[in-house]
Tab-separated table of C-alpha atoms in Angstrom:
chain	number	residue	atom	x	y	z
A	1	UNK	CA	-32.758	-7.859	34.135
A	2	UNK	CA	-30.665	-10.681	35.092
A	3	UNK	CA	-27.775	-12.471	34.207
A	4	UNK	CA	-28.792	-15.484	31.895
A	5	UNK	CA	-28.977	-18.691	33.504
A	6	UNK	CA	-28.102	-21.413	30.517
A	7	UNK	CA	-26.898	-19.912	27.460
A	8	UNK	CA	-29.606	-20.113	24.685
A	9	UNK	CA	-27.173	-18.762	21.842
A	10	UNK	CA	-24.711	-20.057	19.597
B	1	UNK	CA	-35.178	-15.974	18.663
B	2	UNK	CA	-35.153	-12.792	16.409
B	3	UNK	CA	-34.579	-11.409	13.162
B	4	UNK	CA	-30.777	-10.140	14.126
B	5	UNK	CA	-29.826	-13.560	15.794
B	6	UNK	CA	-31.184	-15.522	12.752
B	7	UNK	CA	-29.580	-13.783	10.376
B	8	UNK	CA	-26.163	-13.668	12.508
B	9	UNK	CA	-26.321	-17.301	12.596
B	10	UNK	CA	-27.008	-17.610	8.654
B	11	UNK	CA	-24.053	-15.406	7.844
B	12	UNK	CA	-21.585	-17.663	9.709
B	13	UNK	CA	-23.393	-20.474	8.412
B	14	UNK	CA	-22.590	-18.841	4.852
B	15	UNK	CA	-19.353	-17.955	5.978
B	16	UNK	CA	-18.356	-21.526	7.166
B	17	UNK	CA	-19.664	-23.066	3.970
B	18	UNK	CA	-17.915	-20.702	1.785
B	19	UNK	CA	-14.683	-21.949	2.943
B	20	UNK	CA	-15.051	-25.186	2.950
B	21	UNK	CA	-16.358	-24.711	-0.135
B	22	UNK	CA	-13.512	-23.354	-1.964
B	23	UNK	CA	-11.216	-25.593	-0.332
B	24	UNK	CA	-13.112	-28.441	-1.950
B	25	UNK	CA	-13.469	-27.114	-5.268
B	26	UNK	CA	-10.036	-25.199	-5.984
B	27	UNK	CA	-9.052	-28.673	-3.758
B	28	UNK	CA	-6.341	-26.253	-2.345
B	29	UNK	CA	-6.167	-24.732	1.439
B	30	UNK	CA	-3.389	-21.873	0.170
B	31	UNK	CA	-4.086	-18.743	1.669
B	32	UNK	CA	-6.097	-20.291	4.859
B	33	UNK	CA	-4.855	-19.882	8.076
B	34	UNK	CA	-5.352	-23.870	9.264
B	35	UNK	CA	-4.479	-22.089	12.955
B	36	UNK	CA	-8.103	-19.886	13.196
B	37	UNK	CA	-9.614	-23.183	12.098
B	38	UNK	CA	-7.780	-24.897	14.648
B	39	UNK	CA	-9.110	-22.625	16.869
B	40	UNK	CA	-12.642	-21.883	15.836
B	41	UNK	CA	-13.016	-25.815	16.483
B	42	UNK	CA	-11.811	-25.347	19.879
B	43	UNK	CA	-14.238	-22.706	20.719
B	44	UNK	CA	-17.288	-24.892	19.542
B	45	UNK	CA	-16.027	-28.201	20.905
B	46	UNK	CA	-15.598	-26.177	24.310
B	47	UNK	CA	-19.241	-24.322	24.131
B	48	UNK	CA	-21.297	-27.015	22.460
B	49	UNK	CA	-19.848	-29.741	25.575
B	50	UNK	CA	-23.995	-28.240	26.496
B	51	UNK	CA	-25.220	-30.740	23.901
B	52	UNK	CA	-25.152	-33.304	25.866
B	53	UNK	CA	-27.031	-31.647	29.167
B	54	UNK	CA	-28.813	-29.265	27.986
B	55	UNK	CA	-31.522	-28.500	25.045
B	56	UNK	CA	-32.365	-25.337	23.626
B	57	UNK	CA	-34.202	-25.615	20.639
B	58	UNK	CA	-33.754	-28.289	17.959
B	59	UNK	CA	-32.494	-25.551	15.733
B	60	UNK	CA	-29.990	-24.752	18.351
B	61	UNK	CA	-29.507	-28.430	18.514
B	62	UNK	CA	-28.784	-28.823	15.034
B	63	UNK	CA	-26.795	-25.405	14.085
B	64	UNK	CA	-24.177	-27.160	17.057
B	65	UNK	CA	-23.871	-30.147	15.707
B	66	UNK	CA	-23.115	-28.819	12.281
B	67	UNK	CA	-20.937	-25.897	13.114
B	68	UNK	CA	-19.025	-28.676	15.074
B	69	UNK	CA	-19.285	-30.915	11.862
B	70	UNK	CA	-18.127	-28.382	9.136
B	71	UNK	CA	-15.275	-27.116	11.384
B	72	UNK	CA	-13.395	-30.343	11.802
B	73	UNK	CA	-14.071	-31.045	8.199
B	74	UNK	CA	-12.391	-27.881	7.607
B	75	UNK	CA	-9.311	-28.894	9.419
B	76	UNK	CA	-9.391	-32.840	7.912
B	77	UNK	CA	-9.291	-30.638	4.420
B	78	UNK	CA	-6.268	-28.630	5.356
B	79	UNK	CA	-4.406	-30.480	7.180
B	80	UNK	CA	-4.755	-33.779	5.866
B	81	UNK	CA	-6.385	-34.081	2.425
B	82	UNK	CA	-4.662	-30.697	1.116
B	83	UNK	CA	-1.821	-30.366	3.325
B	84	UNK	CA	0.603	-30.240	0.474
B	85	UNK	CA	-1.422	-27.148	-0.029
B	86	UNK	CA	-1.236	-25.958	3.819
B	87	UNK	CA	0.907	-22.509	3.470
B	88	UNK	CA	3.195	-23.049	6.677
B	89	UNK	CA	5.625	-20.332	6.097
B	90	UNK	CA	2.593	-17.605	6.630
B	91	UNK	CA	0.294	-19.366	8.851
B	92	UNK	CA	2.711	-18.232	12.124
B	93	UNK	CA	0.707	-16.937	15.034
B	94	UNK	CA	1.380	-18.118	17.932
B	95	UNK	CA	-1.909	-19.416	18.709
B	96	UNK	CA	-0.799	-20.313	22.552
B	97	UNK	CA	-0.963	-16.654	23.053
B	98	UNK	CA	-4.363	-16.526	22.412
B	99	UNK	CA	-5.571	-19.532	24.373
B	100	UNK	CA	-3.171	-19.408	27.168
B	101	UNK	CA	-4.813	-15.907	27.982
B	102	UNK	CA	-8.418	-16.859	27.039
B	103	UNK	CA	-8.305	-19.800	29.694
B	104	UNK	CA	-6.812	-17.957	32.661
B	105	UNK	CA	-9.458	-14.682	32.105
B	106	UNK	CA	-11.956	-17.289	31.930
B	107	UNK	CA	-10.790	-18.409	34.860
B	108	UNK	CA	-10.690	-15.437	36.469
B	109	UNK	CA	-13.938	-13.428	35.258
B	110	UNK	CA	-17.333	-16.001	34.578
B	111	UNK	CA	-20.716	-15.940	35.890
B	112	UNK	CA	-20.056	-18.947	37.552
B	113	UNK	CA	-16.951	-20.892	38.445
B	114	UNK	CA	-17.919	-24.542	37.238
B	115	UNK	CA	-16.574	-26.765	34.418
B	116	UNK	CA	-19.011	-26.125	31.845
B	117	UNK	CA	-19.531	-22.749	33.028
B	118	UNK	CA	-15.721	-21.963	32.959
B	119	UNK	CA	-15.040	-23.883	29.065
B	120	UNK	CA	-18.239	-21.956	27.852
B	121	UNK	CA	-16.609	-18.458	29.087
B	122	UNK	CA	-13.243	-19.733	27.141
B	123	UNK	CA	-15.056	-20.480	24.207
B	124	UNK	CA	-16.323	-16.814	24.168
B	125	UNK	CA	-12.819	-15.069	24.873
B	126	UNK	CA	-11.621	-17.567	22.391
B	127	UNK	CA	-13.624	-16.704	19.407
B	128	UNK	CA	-13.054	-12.978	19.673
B	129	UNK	CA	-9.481	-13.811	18.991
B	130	UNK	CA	-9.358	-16.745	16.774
B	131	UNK	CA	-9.616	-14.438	13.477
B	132	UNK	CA	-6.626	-13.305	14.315
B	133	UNK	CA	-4.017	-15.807	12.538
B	134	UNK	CA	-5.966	-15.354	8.923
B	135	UNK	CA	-6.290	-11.826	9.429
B	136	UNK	CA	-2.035	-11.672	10.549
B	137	UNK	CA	-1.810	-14.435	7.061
B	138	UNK	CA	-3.770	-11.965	5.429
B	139	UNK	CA	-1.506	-9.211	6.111
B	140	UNK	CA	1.469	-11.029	5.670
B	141	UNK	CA	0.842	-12.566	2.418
B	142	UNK	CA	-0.574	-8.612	1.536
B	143	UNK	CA	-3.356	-9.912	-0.027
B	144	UNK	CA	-6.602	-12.223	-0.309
B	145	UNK	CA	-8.218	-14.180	-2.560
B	146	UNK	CA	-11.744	-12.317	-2.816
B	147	UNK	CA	-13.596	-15.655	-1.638
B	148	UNK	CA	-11.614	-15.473	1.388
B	149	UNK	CA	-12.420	-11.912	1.864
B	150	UNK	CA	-16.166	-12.904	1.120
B	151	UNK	CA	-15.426	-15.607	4.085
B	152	UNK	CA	-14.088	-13.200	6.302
B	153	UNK	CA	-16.635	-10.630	5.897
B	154	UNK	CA	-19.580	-13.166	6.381
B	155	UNK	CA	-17.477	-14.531	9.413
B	156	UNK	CA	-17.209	-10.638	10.585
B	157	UNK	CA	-21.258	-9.381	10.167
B	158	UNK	CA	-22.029	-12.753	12.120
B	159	UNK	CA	-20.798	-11.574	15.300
B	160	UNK	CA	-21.642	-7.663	14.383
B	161	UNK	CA	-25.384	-8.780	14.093
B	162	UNK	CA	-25.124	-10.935	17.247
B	163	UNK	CA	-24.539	-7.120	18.793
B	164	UNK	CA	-27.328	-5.927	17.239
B	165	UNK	CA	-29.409	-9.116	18.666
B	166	UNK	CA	-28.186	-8.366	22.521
B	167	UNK	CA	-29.236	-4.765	21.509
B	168	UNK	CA	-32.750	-5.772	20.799
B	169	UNK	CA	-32.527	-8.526	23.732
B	170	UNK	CA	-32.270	-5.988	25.889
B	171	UNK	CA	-34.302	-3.588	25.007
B	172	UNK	CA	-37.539	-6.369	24.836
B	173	UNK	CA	-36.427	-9.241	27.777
B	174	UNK	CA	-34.363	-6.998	29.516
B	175	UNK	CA	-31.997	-9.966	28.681
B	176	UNK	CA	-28.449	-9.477	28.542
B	177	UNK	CA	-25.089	-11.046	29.061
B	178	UNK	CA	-22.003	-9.178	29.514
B	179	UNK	CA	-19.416	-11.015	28.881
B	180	UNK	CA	-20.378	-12.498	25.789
B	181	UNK	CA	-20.934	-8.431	24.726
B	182	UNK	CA	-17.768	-7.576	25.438
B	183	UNK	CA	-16.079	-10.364	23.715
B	184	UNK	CA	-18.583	-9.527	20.560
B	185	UNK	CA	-17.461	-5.906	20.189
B	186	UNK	CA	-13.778	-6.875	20.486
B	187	UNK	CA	-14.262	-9.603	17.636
B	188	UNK	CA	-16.125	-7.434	15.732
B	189	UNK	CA	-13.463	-4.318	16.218
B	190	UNK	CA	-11.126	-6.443	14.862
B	191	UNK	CA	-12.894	-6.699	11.395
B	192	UNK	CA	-13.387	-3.191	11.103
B	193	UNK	CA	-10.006	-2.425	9.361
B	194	UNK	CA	-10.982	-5.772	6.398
B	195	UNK	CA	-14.306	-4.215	6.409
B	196	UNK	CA	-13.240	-0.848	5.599
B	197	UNK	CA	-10.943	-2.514	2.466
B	198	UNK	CA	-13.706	-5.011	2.055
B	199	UNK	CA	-16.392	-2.368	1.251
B	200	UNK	CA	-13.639	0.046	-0.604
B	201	UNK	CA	-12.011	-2.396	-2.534
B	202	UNK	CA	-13.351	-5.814	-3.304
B	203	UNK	CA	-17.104	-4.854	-3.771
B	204	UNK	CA	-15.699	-2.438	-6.829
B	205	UNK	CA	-13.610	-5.531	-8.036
B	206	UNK	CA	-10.382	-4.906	-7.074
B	207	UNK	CA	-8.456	-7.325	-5.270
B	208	UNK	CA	-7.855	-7.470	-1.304
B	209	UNK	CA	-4.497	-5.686	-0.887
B	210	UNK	CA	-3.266	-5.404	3.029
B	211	UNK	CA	-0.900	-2.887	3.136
B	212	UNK	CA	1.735	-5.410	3.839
């Protein structure tokens, strides 16, 4: 798994 | 998107219109902590600055814009159109502790160090905290109005469902993000104590009564 790139949540 | 985040996002949703809600219709702001609110716009204004670079989702386009919306029409209410209503005398954290800190771990631990990067990282350490001056009103006044309590417990399952989201995340993309875990489980830690009276007291009726 990574770490997330852009942050898709609010 | 899945069934946790969705319904995370509804509950503050709920939880946001609630307030500003009651603030409208009892056209009074007593018993609100105008500091969290203070701070809760911080936290979006400083992790929504995204809008403008980078798109998600129209739905994630749209819950930004109005979680940014309601919460600075949430402070206009209190601190302009009902400030005669604005509770001073128990709205007294000292919110600087909570930002001052926020910004230099942000500085300190993020996945990466750039501007956006950096504010977004704040904006998570931020929120964990930002309950804090209602819930320290709360405490001092020794009691809530139950709609605030209904607020605050919408405001707490938000985040405690978000957990439950990076659980399932995880578990199907292999998807996770630590930092914005460990700043869920302290914000939703922090609840636990209202939830306990929450679920004990004002579900059977009674009023919310913080042992002062």
């Amino acid at each position: 798994p990574q770490v997330v790139e852009d942050h898709d949540e609010l | 998107m899945n069934i946790f985040r969705l319904t995370g996002d509804l509950a503050h949703l709920i939880a946001i219109i609630i307030l500003l809600h009651k603030i409208w219709k009892s056209r009074s702001c007593a018993g609100i902590s105008g500091k969290s609110q203070v701070l809760f716009a911080l936290v979006y204004t400083t992790r929504y600055l995204d809008l403008v670079t980078s798109y998600v989702s129209i739905y994630n386009t749209f819950m930004k814009f109005v979680f940014l919306a309601t919460s600075y029409a949430t402070i206009y209410l209190i601190y302009v159109k009902f400030k005669a209503t604005y509770d001073h005398n128990h709205d007294t954290f000292r919110i600087e502790f909570l930002i001052l800190p926020s910004l230099a771990l942000a500085l300190l631990i993020n996945h990466y160090f750039n501007f956006l990067e950096v504010l977004w990282t704040f904006s998570i350490y931020l929120e964990s905290v930002a309950i804090l001056p209602q819930l320290f009103m709360v405490s001092k006044t020794g009691e809530a109005e139950s709609i605030t309590s209904h607020y605050l417990f919408a405001l707490g399952s938000y985040r405690a469902l978000y957990i439950l989201n990076w659980i399932y995340r995880y578990a199907t993309e292999g998807h996770y993000d630590l930092i914005a875990i460990v700043a869920g489980v302290v914000q939703t830690v922090l609840y636990c104590d209202f939830f306990y009276l929450y679920i004990t007291k004002v579900l059977k009726g009674k009023k919310l009564q913080l042992p002062a």
